[in-house]
Each structure stands twice: as C-alpha cells, then as structure tokens.
Amino acid sequence: MRLLRNILNTIFVIGAAVGMILYYMGQRETGTYIIIGAMAFKFIEVVVRLLKLEDRN
C-alpha cells in the first residue's frame, strides 16, 4: 500500500503544481478545478493512511 500512497501523493503534487501555474497565468477557473481535483487524490491518500490499509513493516 505504500506504493499506492506514493502514487497518490505524486498525482497530488503534480496536479497542484499545474493548477497553480494555470491559476497564476490567468486561467483562474481552470486552475481552481485542477487544484480541487488534485485535492481529491490527497483525501484518498489520507483515508488510506488513517484506515491503516498499508502494510505493517
């Protein structure tokens, strides 16, 4: 499950960065939607972590 968490975090970071770039370049609505979508991946990662669905090493 650690791999899943890493993938979800990577998607979040890339999505947030792209959203911020678009937001500050003038496409505020599109940037906002991309950031909100990226946050959905972060919420999923947090749920996985809180439910301790990861392997216990």
XYZ file of C-alpha atoms in Angstrom:
57
model
C 0.000 0.000 0.000
C 2.985 2.289 0.394
C 3.330 2.271 -3.399
C -0.318 3.317 -3.732
C 0.209 6.173 -1.261
C 3.311 7.325 -3.151
C 1.438 7.292 -6.461
C -1.485 9.237 -4.979
C 0.899 11.796 -3.457
C 2.744 12.192 -6.763
C -0.518 12.814 -8.611
C -1.471 15.363 -5.948
C 1.814 17.274 -6.164
C 1.830 17.368 -9.967
C -1.844 18.360 -10.107
C -1.408 21.093 -7.519
C 1.629 22.498 -9.335
C -0.130 22.515 -12.714
C -3.215 24.075 -11.142
C -1.177 26.828 -9.504
C 0.662 27.593 -12.732
C -2.619 27.890 -14.638
C -4.215 29.903 -11.854
C -1.429 32.483 -11.787
C -1.153 32.633 -15.580
C -4.703 33.930 -15.791
C -6.847 30.835 -16.244
C -8.206 31.018 -12.723
C -11.282 28.853 -13.162
C -9.403 26.002 -14.855
C -6.590 26.194 -12.309
C -9.067 26.062 -9.457
C -10.744 22.939 -10.846
C -7.402 21.207 -11.325
C -6.361 22.018 -7.749
C -9.675 20.708 -6.413
C -9.206 17.516 -8.434
C -5.684 17.113 -7.060
C -7.020 17.552 -3.539
C -9.346 14.596 -4.116
C -6.282 12.381 -4.597
C -4.782 13.723 -1.360
C -8.001 12.987 0.529
C -7.943 9.403 -0.763
C -4.329 9.040 0.382
C -5.208 10.345 3.840
C -8.112 7.912 4.132
C -5.803 5.038 3.184
C -3.316 6.188 5.823
C -5.920 6.708 8.558
C -7.570 3.350 7.958
C -4.114 1.768 8.130
C -4.631 -0.093 4.893
C -0.894 -0.078 4.343
C 1.470 -2.940 5.084
C 2.794 -3.035 8.596
C 6.580 -3.366 8.487
